[in-house]
CSV table of N, CA and C in Angstrom, one decimal:
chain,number,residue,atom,x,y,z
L,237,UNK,N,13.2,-11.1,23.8
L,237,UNK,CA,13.3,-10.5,22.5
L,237,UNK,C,12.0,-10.0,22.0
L,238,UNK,N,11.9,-8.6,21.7
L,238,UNK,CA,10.6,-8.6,21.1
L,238,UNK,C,11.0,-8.5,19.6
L,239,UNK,N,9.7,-9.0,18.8
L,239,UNK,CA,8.9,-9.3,17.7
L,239,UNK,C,8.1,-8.0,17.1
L,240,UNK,N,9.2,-7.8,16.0
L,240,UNK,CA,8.3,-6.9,15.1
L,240,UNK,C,6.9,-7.1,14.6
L,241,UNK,N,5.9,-6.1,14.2
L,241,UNK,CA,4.9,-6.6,13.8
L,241,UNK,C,4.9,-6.8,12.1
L,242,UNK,N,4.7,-7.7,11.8
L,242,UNK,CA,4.5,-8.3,10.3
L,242,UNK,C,3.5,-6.9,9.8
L,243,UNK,N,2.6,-6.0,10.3
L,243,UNK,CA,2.2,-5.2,9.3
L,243,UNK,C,2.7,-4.0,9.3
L,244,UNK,N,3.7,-3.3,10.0
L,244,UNK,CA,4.4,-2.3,10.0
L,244,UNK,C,5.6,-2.8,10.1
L,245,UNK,N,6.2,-4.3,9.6
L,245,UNK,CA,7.6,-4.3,8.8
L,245,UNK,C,7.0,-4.1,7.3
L,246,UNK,N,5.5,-4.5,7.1
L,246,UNK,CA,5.5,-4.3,5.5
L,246,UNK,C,5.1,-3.0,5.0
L,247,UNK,N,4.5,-2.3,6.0
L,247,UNK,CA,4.4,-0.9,5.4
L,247,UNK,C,5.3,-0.2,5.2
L,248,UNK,N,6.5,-0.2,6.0
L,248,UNK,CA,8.4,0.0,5.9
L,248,UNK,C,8.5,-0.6,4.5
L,249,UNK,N,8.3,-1.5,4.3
L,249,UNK,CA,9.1,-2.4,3.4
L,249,UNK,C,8.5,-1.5,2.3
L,250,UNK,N,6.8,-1.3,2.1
L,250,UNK,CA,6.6,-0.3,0.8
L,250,UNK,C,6.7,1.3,0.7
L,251,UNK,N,7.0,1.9,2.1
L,251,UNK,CA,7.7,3.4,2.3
L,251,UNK,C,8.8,3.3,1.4
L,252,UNK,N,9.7,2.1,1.8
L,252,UNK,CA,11.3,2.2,1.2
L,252,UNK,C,11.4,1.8,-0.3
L,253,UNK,N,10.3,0.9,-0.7
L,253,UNK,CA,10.3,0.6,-2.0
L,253,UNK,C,9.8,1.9,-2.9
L,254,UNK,N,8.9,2.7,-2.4
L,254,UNK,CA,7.9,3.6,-2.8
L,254,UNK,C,9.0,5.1,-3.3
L,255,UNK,N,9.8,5.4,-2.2
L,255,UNK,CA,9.9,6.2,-1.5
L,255,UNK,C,11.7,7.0,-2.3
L,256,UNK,N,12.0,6.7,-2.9
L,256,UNK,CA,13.0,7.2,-4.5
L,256,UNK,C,12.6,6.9,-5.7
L,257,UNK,N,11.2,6.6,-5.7
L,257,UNK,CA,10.4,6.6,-7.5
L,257,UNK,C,10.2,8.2,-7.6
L,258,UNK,N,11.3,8.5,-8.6
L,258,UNK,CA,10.7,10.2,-8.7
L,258,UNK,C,10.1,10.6,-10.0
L,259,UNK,N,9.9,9.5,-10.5
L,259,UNK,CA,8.5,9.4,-11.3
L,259,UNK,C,6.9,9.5,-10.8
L,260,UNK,N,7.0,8.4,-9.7
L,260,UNK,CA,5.6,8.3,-8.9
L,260,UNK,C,5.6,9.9,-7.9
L,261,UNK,N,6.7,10.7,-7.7
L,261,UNK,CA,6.6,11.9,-6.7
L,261,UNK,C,6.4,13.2,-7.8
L,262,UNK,N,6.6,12.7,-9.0
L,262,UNK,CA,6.4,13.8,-10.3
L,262,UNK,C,5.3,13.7,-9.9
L,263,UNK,N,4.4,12.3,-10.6
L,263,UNK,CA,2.9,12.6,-10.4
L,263,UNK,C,1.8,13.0,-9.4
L,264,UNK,N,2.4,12.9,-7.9
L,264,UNK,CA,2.1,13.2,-6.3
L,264,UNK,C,2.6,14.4,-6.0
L,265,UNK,N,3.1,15.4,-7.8
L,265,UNK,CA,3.4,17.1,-6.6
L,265,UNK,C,4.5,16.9,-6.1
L,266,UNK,N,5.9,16.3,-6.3
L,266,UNK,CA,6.9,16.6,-6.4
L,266,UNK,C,7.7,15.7,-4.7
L,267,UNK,N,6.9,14.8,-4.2
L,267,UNK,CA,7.8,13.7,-3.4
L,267,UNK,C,6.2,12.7,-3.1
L,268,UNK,N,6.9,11.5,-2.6
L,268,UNK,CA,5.9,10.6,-2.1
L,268,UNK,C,4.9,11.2,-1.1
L,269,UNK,N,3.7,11.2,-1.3
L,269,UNK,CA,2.8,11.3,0.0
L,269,UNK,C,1.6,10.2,0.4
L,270,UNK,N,2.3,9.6,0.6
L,270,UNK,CA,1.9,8.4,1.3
L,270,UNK,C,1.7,8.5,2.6
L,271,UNK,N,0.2,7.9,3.3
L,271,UNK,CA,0.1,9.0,5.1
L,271,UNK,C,-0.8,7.9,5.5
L,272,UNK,N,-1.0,7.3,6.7
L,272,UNK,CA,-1.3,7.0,7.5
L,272,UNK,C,-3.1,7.4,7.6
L,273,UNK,N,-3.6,8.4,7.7
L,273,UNK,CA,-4.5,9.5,7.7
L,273,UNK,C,-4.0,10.4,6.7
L,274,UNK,N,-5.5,10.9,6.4
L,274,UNK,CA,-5.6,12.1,5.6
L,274,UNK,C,-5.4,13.3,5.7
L,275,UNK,N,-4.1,13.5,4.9
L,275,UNK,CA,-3.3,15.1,5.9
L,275,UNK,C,-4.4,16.7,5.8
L,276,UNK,N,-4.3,17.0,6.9
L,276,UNK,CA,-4.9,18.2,7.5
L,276,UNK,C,-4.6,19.4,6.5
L,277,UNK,N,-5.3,19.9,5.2
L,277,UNK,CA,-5.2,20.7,4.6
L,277,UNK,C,-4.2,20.6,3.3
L,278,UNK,N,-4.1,19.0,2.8
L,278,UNK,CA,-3.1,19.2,1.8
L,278,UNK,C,-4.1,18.7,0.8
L,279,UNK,N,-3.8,19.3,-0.4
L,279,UNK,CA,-4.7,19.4,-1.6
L,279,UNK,C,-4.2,17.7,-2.4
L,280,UNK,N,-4.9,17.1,-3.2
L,280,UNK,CA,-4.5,16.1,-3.4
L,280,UNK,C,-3.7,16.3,-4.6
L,281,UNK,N,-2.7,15.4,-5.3
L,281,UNK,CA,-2.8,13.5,-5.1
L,281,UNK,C,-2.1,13.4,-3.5
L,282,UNK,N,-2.6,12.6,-3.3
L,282,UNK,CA,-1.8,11.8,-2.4
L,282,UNK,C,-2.6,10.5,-2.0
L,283,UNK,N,-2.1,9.5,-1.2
L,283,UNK,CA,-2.0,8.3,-0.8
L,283,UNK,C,-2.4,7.8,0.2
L,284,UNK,N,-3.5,7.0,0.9
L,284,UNK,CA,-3.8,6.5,2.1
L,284,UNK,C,-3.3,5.2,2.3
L,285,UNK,N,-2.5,4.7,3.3
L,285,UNK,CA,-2.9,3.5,3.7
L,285,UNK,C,-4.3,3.3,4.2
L,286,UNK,N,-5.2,2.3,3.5
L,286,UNK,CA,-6.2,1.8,3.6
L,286,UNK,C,-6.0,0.6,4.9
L,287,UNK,N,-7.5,0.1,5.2
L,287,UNK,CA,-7.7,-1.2,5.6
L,287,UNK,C,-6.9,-2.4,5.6
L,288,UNK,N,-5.8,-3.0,6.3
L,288,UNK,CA,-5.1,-3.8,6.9
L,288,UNK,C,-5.5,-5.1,7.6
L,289,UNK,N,-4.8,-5.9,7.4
L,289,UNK,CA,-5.2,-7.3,8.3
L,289,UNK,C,-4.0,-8.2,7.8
L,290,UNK,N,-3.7,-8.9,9.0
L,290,UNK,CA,-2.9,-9.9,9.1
L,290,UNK,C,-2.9,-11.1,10.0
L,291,UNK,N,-2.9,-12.2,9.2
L,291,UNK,CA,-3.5,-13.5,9.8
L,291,UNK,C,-2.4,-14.3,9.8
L,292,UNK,N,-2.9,-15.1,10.7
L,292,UNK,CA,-1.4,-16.3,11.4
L,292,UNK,C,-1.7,-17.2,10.1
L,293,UNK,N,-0.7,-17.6,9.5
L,293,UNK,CA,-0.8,-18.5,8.2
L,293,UNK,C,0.8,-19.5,8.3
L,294,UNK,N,1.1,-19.7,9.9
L,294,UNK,CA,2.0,-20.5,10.4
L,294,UNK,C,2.0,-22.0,8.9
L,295,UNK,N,2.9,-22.6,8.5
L,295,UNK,CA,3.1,-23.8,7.8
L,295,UNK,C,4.5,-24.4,8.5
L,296,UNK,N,4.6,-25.8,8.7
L,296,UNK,CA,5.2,-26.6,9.2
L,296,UNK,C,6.8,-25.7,10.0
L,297,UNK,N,5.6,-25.1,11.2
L,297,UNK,CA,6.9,-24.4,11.8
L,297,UNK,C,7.2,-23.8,11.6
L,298,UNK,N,7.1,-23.0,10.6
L,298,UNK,CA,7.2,-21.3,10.1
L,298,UNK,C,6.1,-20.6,10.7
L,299,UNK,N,6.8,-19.3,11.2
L,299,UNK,CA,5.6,-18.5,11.2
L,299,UNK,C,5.8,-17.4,10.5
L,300,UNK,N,4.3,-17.5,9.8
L,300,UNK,CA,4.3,-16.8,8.6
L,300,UNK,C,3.0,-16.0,9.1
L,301,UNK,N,2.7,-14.8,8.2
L,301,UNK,CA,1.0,-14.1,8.0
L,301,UNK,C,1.0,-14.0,6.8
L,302,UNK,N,-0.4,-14.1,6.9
L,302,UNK,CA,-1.4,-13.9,5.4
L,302,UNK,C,-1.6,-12.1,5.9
L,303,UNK,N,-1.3,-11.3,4.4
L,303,UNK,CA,-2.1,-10.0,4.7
L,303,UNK,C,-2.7,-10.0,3.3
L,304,UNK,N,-3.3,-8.9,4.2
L,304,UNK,CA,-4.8,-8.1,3.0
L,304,UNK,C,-4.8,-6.4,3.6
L,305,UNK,N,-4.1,-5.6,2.0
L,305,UNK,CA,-4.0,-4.3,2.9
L,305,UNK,C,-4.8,-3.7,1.7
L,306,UNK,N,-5.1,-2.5,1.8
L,306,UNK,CA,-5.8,-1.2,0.7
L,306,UNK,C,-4.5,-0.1,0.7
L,307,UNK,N,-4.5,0.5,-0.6
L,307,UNK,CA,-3.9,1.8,-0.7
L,307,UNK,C,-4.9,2.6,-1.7
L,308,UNK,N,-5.6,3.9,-1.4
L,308,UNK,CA,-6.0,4.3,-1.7
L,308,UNK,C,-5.6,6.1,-2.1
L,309,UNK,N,-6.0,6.2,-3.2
L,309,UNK,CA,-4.8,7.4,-4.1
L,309,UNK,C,-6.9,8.2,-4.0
L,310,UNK,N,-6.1,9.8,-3.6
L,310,UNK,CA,-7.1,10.7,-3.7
L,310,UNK,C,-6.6,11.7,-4.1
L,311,UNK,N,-7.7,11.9,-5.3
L,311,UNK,CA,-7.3,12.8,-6.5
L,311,UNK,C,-8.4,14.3,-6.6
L,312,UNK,N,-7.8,15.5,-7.5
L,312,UNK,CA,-9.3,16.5,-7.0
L,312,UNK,C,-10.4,15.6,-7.6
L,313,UNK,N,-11.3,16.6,-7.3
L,313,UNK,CA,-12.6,16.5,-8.5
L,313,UNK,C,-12.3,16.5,-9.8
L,314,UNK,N,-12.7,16.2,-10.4
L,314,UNK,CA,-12.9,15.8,-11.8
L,314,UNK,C,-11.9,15.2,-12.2
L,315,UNK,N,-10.6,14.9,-11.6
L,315,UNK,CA,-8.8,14.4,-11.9
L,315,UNK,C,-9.4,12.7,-12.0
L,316,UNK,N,-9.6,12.3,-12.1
L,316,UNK,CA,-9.6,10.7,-12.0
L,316,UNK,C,-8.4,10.1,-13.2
L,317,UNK,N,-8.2,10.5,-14.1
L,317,UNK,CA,-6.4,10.0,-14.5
L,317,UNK,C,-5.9,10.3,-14.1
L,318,UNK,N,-5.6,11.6,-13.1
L,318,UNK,CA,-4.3,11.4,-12.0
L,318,UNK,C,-4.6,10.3,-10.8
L,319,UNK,N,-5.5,9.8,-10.3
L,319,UNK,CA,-5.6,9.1,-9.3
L,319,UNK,C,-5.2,7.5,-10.1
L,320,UNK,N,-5.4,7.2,-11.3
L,320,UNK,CA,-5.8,6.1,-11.6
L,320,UNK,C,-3.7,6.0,-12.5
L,321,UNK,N,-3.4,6.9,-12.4
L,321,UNK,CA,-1.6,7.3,-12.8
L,321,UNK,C,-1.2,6.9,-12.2
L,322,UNK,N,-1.4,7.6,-10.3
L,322,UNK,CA,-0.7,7.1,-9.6
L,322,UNK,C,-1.3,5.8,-9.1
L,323,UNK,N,-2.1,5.6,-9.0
L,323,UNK,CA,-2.8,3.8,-8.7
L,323,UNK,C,-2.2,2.9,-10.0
L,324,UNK,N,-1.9,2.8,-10.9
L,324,UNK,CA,-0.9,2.3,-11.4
L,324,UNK,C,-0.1,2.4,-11.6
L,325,UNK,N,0.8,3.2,-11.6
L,325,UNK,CA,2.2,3.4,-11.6
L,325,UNK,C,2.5,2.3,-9.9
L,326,UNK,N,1.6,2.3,-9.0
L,326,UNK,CA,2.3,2.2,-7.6
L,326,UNK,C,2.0,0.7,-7.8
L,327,UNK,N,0.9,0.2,-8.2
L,327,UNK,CA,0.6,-1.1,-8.6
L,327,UNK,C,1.8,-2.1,-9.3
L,328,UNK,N,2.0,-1.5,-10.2
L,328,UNK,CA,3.7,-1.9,-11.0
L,328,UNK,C,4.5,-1.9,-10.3
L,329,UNK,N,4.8,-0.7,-9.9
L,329,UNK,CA,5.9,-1.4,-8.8
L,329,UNK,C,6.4,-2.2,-7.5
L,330,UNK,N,4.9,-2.4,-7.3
L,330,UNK,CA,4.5,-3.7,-5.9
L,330,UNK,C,4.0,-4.5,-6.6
L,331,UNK,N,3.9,-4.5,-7.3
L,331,UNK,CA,3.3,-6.6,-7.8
L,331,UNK,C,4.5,-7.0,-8.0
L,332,UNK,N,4.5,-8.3,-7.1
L,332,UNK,CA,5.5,-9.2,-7.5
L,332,UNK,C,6.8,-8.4,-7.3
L,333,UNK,N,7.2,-7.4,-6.1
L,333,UNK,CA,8.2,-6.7,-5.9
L,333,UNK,C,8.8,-7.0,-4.9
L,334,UNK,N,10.2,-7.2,-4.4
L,334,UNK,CA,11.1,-7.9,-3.6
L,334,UNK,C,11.5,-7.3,-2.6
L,335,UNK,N,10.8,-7.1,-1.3
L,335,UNK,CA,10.9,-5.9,-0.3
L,335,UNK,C,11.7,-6.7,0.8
L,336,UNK,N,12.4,-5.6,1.5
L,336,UNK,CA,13.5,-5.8,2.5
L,336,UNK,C,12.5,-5.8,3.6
L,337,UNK,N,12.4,-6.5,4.8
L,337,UNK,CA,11.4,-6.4,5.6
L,337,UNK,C,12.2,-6.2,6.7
L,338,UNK,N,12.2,-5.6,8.0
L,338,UNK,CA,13.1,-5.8,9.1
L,338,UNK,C,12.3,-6.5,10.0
L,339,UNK,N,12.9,-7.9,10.4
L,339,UNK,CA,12.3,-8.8,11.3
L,339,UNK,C,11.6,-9.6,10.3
L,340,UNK,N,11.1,-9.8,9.5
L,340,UNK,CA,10.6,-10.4,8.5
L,340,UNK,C,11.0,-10.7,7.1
L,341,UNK,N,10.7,-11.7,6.6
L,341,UNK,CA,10.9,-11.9,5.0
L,341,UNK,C,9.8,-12.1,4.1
L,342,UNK,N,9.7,-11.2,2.6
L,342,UNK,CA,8.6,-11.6,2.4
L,342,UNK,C,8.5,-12.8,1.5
L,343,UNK,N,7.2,-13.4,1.3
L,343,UNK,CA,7.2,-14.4,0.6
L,343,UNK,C,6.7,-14.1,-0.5
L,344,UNK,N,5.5,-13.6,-0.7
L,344,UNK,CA,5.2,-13.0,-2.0
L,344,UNK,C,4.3,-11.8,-1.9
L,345,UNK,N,4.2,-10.6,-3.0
L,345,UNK,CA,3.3,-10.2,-2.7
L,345,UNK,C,2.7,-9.8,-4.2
L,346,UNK,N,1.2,-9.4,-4.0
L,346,UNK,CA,0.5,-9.6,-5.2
L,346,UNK,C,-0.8,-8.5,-5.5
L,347,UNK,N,-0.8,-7.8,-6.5
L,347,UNK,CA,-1.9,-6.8,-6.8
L,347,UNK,C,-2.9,-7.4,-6.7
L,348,UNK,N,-4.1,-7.4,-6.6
L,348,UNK,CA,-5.0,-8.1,-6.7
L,348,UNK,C,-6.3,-7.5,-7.3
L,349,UNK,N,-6.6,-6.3,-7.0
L,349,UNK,CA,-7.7,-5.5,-7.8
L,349,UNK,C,-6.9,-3.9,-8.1
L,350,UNK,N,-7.6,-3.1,-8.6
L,350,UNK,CA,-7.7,-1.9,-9.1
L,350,UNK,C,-9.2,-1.5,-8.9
L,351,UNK,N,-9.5,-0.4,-8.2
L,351,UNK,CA,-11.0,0.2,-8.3
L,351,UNK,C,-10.7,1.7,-8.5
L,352,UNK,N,-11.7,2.2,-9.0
L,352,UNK,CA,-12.0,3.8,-9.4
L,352,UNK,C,-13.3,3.9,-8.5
L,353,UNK,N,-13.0,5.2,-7.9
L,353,UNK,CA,-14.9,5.7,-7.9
L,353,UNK,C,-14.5,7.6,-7.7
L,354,UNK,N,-16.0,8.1,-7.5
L,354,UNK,CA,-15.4,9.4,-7.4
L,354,UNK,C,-16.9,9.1,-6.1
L,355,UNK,N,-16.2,10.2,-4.9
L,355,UNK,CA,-16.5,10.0,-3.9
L,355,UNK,C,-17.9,11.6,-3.9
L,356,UNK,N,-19.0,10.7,-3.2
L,356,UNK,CA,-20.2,11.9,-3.8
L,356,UNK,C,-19.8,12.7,-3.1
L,357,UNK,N,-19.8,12.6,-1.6
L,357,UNK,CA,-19.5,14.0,-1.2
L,357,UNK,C,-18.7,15.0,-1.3
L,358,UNK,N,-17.7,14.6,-1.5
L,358,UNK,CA,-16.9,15.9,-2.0
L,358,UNK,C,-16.4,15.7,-3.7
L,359,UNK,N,-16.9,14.7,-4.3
L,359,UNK,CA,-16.6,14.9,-5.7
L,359,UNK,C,-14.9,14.2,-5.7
L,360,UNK,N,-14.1,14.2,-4.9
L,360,UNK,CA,-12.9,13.7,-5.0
L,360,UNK,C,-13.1,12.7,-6.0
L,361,UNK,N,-11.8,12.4,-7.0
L,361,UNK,CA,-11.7,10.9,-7.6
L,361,UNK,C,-10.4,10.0,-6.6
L,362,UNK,N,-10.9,9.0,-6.7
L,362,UNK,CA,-10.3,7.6,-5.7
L,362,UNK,C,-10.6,6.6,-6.8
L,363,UNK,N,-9.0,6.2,-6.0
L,363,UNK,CA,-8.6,4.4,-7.3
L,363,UNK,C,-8.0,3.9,-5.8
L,364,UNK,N,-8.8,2.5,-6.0
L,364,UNK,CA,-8.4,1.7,-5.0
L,364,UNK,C,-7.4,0.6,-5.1
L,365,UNK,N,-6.0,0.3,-5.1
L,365,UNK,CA,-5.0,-0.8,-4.8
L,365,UNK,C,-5.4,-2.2,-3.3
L,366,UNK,N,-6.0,-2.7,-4.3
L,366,UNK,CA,-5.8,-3.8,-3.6
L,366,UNK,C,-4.6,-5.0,-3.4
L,367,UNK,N,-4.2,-5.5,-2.2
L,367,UNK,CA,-3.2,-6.6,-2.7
L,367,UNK,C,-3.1,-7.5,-1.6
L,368,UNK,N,-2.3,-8.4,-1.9
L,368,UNK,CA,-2.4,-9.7,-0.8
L,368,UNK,C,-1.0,-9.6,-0.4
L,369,UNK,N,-0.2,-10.6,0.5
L,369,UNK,CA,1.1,-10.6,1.1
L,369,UNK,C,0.8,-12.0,1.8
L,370,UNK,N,2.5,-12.4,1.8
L,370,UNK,CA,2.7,-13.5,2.4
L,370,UNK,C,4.3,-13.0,3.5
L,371,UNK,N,4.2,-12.6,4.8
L,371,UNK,CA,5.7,-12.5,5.2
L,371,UNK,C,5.8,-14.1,6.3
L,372,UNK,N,7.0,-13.8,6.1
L,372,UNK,CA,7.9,-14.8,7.3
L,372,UNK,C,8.5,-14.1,8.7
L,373,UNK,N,8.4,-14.5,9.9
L,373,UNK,CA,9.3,-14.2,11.0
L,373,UNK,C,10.6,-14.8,10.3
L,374,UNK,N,11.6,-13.6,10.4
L,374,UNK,CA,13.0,-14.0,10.2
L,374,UNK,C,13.5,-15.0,11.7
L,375,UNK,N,14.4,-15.8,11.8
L,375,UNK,CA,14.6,-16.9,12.2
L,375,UNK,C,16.5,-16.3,13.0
């Protein structure tokens, strides 16, 4: 049997959560753009998965991970309340939000920061989502 990976059952888990807010796709230009990489010629808002990690956080025979991921919202120049709209609007509805995992369960998961900057070289505004995660191997 193979073993799904605990950080691409959670990135699923916040596609599906993410992904019929058509409030959060009002403010992203009319659907979710949420991307892996930075898409090739699309003008912003949109959404990176940032920096990722997931750590064995096994307890009495469970196996569980600790994660620590980034979502990072890129907005034009001079826009920094649209970046910081969608960085909270997306924040709200992942803190402390009840996601379906396949191959996994989660335990908890938690906002942990909010950052702003505007990026010198191209002037872009960027708000950073930070958050933590606890999943379970389903059993």
């Amino acid at each position: 049997m193979t073993r799904s990976s605990p950080l691409l059952a959670l990135r699923a888990g916040l596609l599906a959560r993410l992904a019929g807010d058509a409030p959060l796709a009002a403010l992203m230009g009319g659907r979710l753009r949420l991307y892996d990489e930075p898409p090739r010629g699309a003008a912003p808002v949109y959404a990176l998965f940032g920096p990722s990690e997931a750590r064995d956080d096994a307890v009495e025979g469970a196996r569980r991970h600790r994660h620590a991921f980034a979502l990072t919202i890129i907005a034009k120049p001079g826009s920094a309340r649209s970046a910081l709209e969608v960085a909270e609007h997306i924040g709200a509805r992942l803190d402390e939000a009840d996601l379906a995992l396949s191959g996994h369960a989660l335990v908890f998961l938690r906002l942990k920061s909010l950052a702003a900057l505007r990026d010198e070289r191209t002037g872009e505004a960027r708000a950073t989502l930070s958050f933590e995660a606890v999943t379970e191997v389903a059993v």
